[in-house]
XYZ file of C-alpha atoms in Angstrom:
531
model
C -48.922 -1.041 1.180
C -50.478 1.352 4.001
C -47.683 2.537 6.688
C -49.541 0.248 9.767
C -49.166 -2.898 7.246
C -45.264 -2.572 6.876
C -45.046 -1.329 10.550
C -46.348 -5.233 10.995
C -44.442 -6.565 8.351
C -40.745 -5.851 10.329
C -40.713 -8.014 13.273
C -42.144 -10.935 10.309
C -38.827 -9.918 8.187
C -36.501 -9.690 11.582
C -37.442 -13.448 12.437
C -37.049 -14.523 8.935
C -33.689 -12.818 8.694
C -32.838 -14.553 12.605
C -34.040 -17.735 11.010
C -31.447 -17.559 8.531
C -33.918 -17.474 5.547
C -32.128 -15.360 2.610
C -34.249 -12.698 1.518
C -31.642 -10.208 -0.440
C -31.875 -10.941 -4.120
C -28.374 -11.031 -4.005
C -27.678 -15.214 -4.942
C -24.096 -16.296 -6.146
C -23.546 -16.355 -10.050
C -20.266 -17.768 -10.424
C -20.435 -20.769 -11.800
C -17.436 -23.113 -11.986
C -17.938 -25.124 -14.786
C -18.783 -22.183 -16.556
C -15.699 -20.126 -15.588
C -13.510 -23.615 -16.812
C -15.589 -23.791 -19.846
C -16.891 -27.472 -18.661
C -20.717 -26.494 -18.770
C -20.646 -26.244 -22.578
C -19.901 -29.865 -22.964
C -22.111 -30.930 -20.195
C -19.433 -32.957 -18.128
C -16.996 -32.481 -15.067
C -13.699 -33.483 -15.815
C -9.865 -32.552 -13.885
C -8.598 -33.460 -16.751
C -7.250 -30.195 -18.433
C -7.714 -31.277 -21.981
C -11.747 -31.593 -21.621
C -11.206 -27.892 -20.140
C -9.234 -24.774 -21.145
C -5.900 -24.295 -22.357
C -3.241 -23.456 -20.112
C 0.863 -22.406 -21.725
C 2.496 -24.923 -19.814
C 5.084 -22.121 -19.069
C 2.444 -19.821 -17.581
C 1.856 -22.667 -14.944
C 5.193 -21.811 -13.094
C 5.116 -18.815 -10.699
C 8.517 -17.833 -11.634
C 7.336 -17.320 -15.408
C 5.225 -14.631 -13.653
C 7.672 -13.141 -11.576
C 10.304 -12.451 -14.423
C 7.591 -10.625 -15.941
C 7.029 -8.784 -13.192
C 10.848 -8.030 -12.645
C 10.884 -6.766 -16.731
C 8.051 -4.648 -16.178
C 9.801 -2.906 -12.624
C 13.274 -2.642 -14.939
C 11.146 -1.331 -17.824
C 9.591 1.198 -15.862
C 12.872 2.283 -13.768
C 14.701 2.810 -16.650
C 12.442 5.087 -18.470
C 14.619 8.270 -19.565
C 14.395 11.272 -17.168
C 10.401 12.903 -18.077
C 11.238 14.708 -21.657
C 10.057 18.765 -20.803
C 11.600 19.828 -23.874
C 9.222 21.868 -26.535
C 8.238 19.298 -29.322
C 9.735 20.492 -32.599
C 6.822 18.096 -34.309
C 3.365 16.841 -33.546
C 1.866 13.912 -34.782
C -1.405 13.004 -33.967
C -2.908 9.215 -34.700
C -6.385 8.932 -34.520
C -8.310 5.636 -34.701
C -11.858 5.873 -34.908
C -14.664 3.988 -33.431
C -11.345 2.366 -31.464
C -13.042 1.175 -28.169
C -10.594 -0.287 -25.606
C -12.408 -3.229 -26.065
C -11.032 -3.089 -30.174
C -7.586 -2.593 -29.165
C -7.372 -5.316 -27.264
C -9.196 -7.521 -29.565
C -7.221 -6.103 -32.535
C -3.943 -7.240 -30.001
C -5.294 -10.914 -29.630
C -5.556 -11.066 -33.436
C -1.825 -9.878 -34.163
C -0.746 -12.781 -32.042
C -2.860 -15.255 -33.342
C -1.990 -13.881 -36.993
C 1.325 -14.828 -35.604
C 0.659 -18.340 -34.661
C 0.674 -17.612 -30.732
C -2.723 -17.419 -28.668
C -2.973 -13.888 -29.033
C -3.470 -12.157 -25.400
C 0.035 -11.748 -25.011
C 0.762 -9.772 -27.558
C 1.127 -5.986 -27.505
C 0.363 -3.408 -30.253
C 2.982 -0.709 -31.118
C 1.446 1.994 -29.318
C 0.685 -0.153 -26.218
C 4.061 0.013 -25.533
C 4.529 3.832 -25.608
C 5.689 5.060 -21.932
C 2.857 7.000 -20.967
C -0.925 6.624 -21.021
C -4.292 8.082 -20.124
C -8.199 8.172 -21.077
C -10.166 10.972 -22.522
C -13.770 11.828 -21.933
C -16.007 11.531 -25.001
C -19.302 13.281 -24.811
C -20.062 16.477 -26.288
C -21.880 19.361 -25.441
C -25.308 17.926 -25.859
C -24.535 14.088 -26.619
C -24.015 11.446 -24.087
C -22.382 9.346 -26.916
C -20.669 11.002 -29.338
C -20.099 11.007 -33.224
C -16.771 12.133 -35.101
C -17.590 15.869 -35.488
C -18.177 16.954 -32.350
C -15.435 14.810 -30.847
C -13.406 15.927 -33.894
C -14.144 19.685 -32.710
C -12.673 18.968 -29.244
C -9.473 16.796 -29.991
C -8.668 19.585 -32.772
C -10.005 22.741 -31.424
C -10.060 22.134 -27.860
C -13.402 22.933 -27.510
C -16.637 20.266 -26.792
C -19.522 20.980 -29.197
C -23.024 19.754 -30.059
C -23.618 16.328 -32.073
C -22.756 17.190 -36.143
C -21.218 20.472 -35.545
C -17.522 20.853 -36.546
C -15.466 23.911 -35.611
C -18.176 25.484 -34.066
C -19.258 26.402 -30.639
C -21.885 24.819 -28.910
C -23.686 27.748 -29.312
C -24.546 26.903 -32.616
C -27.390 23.949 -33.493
C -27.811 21.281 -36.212
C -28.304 22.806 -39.487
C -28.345 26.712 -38.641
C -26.345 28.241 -40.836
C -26.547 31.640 -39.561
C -25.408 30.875 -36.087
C -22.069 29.254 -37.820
C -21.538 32.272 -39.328
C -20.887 34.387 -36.177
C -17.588 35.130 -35.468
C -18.430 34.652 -31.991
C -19.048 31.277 -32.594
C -16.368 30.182 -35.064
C -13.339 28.013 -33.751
C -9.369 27.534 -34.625
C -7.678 24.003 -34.417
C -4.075 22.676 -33.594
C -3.425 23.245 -37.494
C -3.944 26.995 -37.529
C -1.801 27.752 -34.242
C 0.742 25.689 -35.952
C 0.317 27.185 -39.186
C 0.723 30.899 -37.321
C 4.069 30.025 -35.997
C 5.377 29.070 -39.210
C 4.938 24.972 -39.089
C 4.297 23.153 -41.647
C 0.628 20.986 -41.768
C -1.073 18.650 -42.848
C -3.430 15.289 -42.745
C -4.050 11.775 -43.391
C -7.145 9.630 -43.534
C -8.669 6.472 -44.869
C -11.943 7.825 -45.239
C -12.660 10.909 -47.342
C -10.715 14.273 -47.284
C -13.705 15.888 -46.063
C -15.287 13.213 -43.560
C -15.649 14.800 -39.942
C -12.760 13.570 -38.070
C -10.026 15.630 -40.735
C -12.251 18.297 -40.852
C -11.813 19.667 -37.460
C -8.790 20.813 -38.140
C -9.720 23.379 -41.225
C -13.775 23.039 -41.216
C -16.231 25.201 -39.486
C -20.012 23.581 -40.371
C -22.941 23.199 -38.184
C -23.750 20.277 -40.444
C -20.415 17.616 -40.981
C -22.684 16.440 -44.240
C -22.167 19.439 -46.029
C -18.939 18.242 -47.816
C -19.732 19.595 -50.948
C -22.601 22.235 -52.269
C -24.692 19.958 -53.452
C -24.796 18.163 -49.718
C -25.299 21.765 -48.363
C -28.483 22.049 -50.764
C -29.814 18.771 -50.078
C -30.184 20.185 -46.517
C -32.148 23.484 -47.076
C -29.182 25.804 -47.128
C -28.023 28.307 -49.170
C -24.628 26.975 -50.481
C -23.819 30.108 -51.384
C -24.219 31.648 -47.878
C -22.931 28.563 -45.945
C -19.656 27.383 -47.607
C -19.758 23.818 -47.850
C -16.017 22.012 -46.460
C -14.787 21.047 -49.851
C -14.054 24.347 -50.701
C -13.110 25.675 -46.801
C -10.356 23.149 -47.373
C -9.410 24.555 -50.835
C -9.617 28.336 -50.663
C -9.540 29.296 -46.803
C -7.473 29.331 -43.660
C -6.111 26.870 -42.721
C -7.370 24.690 -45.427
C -5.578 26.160 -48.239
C -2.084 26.247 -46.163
C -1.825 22.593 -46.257
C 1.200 20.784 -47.431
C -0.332 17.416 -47.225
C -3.924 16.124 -47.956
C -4.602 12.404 -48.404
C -7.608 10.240 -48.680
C -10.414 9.834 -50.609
C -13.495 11.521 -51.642
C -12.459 12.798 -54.503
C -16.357 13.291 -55.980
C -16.696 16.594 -53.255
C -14.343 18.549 -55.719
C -15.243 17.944 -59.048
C -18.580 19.091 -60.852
C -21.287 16.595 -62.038
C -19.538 17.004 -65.848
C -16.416 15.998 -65.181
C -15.213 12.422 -64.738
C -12.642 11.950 -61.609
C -9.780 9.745 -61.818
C -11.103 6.548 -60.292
C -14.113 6.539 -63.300
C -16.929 8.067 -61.599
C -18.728 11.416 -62.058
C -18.165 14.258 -59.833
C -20.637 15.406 -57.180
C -20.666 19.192 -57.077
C -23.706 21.233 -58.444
C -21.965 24.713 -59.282
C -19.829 23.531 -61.925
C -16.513 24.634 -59.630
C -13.647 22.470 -60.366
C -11.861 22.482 -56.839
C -8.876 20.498 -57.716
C -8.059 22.672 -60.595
C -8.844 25.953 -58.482
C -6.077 23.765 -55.695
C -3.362 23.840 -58.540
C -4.034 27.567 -59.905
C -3.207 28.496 -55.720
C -0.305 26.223 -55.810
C 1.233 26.333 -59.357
C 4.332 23.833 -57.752
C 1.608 21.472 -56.317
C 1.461 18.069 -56.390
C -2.203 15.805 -57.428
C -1.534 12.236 -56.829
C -4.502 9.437 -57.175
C -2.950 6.144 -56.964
C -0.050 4.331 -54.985
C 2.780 4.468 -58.087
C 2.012 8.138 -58.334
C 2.256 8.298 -54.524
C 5.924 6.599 -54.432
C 7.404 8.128 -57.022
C 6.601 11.354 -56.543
C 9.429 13.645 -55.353
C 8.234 15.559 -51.678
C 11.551 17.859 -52.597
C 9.919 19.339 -55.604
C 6.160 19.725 -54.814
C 5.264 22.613 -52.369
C 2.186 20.902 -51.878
C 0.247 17.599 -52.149
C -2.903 16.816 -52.435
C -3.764 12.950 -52.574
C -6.968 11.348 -53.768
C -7.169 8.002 -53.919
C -10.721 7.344 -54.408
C -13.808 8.750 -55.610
C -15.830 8.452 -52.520
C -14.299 6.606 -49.115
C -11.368 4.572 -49.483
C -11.478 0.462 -49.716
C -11.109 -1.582 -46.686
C -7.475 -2.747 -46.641
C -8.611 -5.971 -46.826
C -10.865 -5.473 -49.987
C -8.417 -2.618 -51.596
C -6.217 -3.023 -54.686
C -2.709 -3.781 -53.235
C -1.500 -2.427 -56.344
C -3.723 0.820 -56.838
C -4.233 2.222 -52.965
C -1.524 2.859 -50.930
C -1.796 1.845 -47.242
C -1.978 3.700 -44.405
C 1.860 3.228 -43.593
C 2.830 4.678 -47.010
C 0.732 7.305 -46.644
C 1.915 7.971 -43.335
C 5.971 7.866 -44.679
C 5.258 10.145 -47.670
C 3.270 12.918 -45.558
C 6.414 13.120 -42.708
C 8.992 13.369 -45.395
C 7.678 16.146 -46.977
C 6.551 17.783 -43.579
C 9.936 17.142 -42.040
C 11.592 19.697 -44.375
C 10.708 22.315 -42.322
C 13.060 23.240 -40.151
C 10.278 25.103 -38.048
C 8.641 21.820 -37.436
C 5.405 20.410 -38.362
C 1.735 18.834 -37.138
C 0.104 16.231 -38.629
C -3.402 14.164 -38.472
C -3.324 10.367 -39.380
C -6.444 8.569 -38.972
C -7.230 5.217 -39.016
C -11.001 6.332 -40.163
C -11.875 2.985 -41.313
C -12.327 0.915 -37.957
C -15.260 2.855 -37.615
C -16.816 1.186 -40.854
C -16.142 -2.130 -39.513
C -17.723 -1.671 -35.942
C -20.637 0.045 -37.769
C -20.928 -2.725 -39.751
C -20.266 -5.018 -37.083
C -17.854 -7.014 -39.141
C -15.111 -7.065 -36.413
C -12.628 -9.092 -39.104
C -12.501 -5.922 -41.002
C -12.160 -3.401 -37.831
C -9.552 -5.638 -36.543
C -7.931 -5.460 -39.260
C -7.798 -1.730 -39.933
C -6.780 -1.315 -36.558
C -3.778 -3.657 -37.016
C -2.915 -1.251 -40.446
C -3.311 1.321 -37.831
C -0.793 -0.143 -35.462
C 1.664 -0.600 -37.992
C 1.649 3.424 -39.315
C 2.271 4.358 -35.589
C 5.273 1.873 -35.465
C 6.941 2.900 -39.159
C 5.845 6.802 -37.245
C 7.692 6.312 -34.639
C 10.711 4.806 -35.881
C 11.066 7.794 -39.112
C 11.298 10.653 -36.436
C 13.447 11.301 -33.450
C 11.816 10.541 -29.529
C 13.777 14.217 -28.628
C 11.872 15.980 -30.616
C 8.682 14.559 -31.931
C 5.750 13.856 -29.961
C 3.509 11.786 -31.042
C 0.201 11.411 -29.573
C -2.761 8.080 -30.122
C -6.181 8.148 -28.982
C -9.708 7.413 -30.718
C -12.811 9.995 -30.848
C -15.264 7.186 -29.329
C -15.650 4.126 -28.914
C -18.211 0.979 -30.480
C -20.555 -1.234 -28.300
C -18.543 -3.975 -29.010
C -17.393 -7.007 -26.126
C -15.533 -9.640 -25.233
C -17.162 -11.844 -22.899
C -18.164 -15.152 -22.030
C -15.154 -16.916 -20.655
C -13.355 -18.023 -23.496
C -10.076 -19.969 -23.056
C -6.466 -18.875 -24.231
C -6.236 -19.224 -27.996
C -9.702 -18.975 -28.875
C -10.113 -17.140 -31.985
C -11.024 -14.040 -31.310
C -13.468 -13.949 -34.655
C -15.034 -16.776 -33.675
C -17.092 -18.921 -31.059
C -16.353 -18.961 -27.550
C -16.408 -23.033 -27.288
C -16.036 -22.544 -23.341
C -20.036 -21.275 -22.730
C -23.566 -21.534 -23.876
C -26.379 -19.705 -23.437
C -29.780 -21.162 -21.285
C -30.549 -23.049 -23.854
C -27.298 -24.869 -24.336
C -26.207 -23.363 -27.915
C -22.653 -21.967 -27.859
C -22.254 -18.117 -28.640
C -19.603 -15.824 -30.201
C -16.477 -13.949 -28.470
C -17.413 -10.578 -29.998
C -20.822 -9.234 -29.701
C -21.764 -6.115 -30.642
C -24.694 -4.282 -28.783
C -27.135 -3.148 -32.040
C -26.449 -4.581 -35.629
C -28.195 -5.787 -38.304
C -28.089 -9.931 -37.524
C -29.287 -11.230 -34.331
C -28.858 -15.056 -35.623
C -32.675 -15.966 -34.548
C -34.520 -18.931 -35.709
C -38.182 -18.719 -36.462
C -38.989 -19.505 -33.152
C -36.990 -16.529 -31.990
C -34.483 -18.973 -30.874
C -30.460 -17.959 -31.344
C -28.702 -20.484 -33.877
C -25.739 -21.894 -33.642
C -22.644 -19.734 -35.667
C -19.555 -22.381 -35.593
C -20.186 -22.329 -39.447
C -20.908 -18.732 -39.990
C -18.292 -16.789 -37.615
C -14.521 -16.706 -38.524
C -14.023 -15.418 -42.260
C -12.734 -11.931 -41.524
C -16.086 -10.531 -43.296
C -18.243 -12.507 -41.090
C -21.046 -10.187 -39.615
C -21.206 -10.703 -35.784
C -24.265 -10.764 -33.850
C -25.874 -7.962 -31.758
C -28.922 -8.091 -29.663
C -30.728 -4.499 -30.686
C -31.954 -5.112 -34.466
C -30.738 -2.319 -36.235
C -29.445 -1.554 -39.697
C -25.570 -0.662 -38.384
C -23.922 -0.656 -35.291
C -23.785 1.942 -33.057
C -21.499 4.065 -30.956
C -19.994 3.940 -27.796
C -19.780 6.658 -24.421
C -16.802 5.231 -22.696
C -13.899 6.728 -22.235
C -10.976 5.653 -24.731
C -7.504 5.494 -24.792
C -4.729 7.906 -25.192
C -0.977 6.894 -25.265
C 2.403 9.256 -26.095
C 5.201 9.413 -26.583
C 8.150 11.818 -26.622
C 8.890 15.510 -25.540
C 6.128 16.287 -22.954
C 4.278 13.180 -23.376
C 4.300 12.476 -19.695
C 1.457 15.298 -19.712
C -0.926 12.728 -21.022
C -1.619 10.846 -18.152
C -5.081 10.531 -15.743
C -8.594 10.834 -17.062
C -8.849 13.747 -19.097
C -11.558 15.661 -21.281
C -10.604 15.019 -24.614
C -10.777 18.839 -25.646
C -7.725 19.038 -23.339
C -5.533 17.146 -26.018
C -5.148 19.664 -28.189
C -4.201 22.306 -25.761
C -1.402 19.542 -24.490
C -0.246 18.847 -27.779
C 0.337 23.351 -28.161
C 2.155 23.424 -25.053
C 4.588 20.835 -25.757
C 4.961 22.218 -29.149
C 4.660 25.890 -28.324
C 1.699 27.038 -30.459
C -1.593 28.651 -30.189
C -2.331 31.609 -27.278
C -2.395 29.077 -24.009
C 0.065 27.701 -21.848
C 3.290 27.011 -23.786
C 6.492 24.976 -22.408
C 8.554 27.819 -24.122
C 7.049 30.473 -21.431
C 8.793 28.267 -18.372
């Protein structure tokens, strides 16, 4: 449009607008049968039972207002702000543990429990101090687990794939993350130098990225073993792959405890591992047996009745593999054979806790990540739940006074909860309260990209009341893609104990590390000791 033509066109849009004729695009959207769940069945009713579900209890103000009052007490009597040094450090990590996961995962405890879920809290939720951490990485709007891994270990924000390496270094160039310069230390060396006692915990593989960043340094988190390192273009003999970082160098070979899985990164190709399959390693290096030759005392443990009945008083060290590649689902594992999280958890503190010096430790929940990617919430849920309950047994093994102990997740999914769904409704299943244009009823979660969009062959959505609601059910996602994908919010953090009031506000999540060394007194920054 030439300038003269709009110069004419604003005493036409001045009447209009006197005239009272809406021209903003701006039109209302709420729409009250949909927010009371009465559009999906197509009539009007005041009758509450053709609506949603209300507790009758919640219907009287005063239910609210004790609430209230508990929450004011709860708050006023919190104990005067802990500024002591932390003796300990735990750190619980849940990965691919979006806000919107947590509080999904806190519907399903309830409803596991026979209530209608949103009222429920998990264990961490009710620790007395909370915050959120920024996620993106050096040269990543949305992150993955290395580069997050890099800054909530090593206090430092990275590129995508690197791991305890500057962002100086890019994908694959192994030259660059061999420069001094450009090598990084974690929370698990600066404890290590003042004479704690370290370790980690995962349900994924003992090299995956997330433990990694606190021994690893790799400007490819795929080189677990030399063979990976190959497949790449690498030397493997130039560019150590992380299998043996963790065995033979600092800090890797200083740690007390090691559990998960991936067992296959430290055996050669001719040797069969403990769980029946082959090894993966090219050069013929037996890791494991290199591991016991450093630590003659050491413990190897590959199942859950080695795992309990093995004495923490008599093994310096203890290295725990409990499968050959990542470990099962909790829902799919052998009760029997693979410990849980919480017994891992247990073991790893009592043998930590023996030095009088103090200890840090990394627990992840690495497996809610696997679920989210597959967009088969059942099974995140459900990992994040196991989760819950290792921060709980955590915090009730170790003294508030002295042990901090810190949650947060490296990213989050693209996961929702949306749609208007009434109290109770199963979280795993379909929102009975809303349709979509074309009057077919949709599910609660929804995940942005995944590998089932539910079409028909008209490119019409079908209806899922008899697909969604098994716990392996895949969910549906708009963006056809093979797995789900990651989120760039912000996530959660929540602490508690000595200094945990420091973990409050938005924060960048390479600051957590540095927080967790001040309280404890470790590493070359700002310690509570130097008050």
């Amino acid at each position: 449009m030439h300038l003269f033509e709009m110069h004419l066109l604003f005493p036409i849009l001045e009447l209009l607008a006197l005239a009272g004729t809406a021209l903003s695009r701006v039109q209302e959207v709420h729409n009250v049968l949909e927010l009371t769940g009465q559009k999906a069945s197509r009539e009007f009713s005041t009758d509450v039972a053709n609506g949603k579900y209300t507790p009758p209890e919640e219907m009287d103000p005063q239910f609210w207002y004790k609430i209230a009052d508990e929450e004011i007490a709860k708050r006023l009597a919190l104990p005067q702000l802990n500024t002591d040094k932390a003796k300990n450090v735990i750190m619980f990590l849940g990965d691919g543990m979006p806000l919107a996961t947590v509080t999904a995962a806190r519907i399903l405890k309830g409803q596991r429990q026979g209530k209608t879920g949103e009222e429920s809290s998990l264990s961490f939720e009710r620790f007395p101090y909370s915050g959120l951490s920024r996620t993106y990485c050096a040269n990543a709007q949305v992150p993955d687990s290395a580069c997050t891994a890099t800054a909530y270990l090593c206090g430092v924000k990275t590129n995508i794939i690197n791991i305890g390496v500057s962002a100086a270094v890019n994908f694959n160039n192994c030259t660059a993350s061999q420069d001094p310069a450009n090598r990084l230390t974690s929370i698990a060396e600066w404890s290590q130098d003042s004479g704690k006692s370290t370790g980690f915990v995962t349900t994924t593989t003992l090299t995956h990225a997330s433990p990694s960043g606190a021994y690893a340094k790799t400007a490819n988190r795929m080189w677990q073993c030399d063979t990976d390192v190959t497949k790449y273009g690498v030397d493997a003999s130039t560019c150590i792959d992380m299998a043996t970082q963790l065995v033979t160098q600092t800090p890797g070979k200083n740690f007390e405890v090691m559990f998960g899985g991936g067992m296959g990164k430290f055996l050669p190709k001719t040797v069969r591992d403990s769980h029946g399959k082959i090894g993966e390693r090219s050069d013929g290096v037996n890791l494991l047996a290199r591991w016991q030759a450093l630590h003659a005392k050491g413990a190897l443990v590959t199942n859950r009745k080695q795992l309990l009945s093995l004495n923490v008083s008599t093994a310096t060290n203890i290295i725990g593999a409990f499968q050959s590649g990542l470990m099962d689902f909790h829902m799919d594992a052998d009760a029997s054979y693979q410990p849980t999280l919480s017994e891992l958890t247990e073991v790893a503190i009592k043998k930590l806790s023996q030095n009088e010096n103090g200890y840090f430790v990394f627990i992840e929940g690495g497996l809610i990540d696997y679920g989210n990617h597959y967009t088969q919430a059942g099974y995140a849920l459900d990992e994040a739940l196991e989760f819950e309950k290792a921060i709980e047994l955590a915090r009730n093994i170790t003294d508030i006074k002295d042990t901090l102990i810190v949650v947060t997740a490296d990213h989050g999914h693209a996961v929702s909860i949306a749609g208007y769904p009434g109290r109770g409704t199963p979280i795993l299943g379909v929102n009975q309260h809303d349709t979509d244009i074309n009057g077919v009823k949709y599910s609660v979660l929804n995940y942005a990209a995944g590998p089932n969009q539910y079409l028909d062959e008209n490119g019409q959505r079908i209806p899922l009341d008899d697909i969604l609601g098994p716990d392996d059910a895949i969910m549906p996602s708009y963006i056809a893609k093979e797995i789900g994908v990651h989120s760039g919010e912000d996530v959660g953090v929540w602490a508690s104990g000595p200094q945990s009031h420091l973990f409050t506000g938005v924060m960048q999540q390479s600051t957590i590390p540095h927080l967790m060394a001040y309280a404890s007194c470790v590493g070359s920054g700002k310690k509570v000791c130097d008050n």
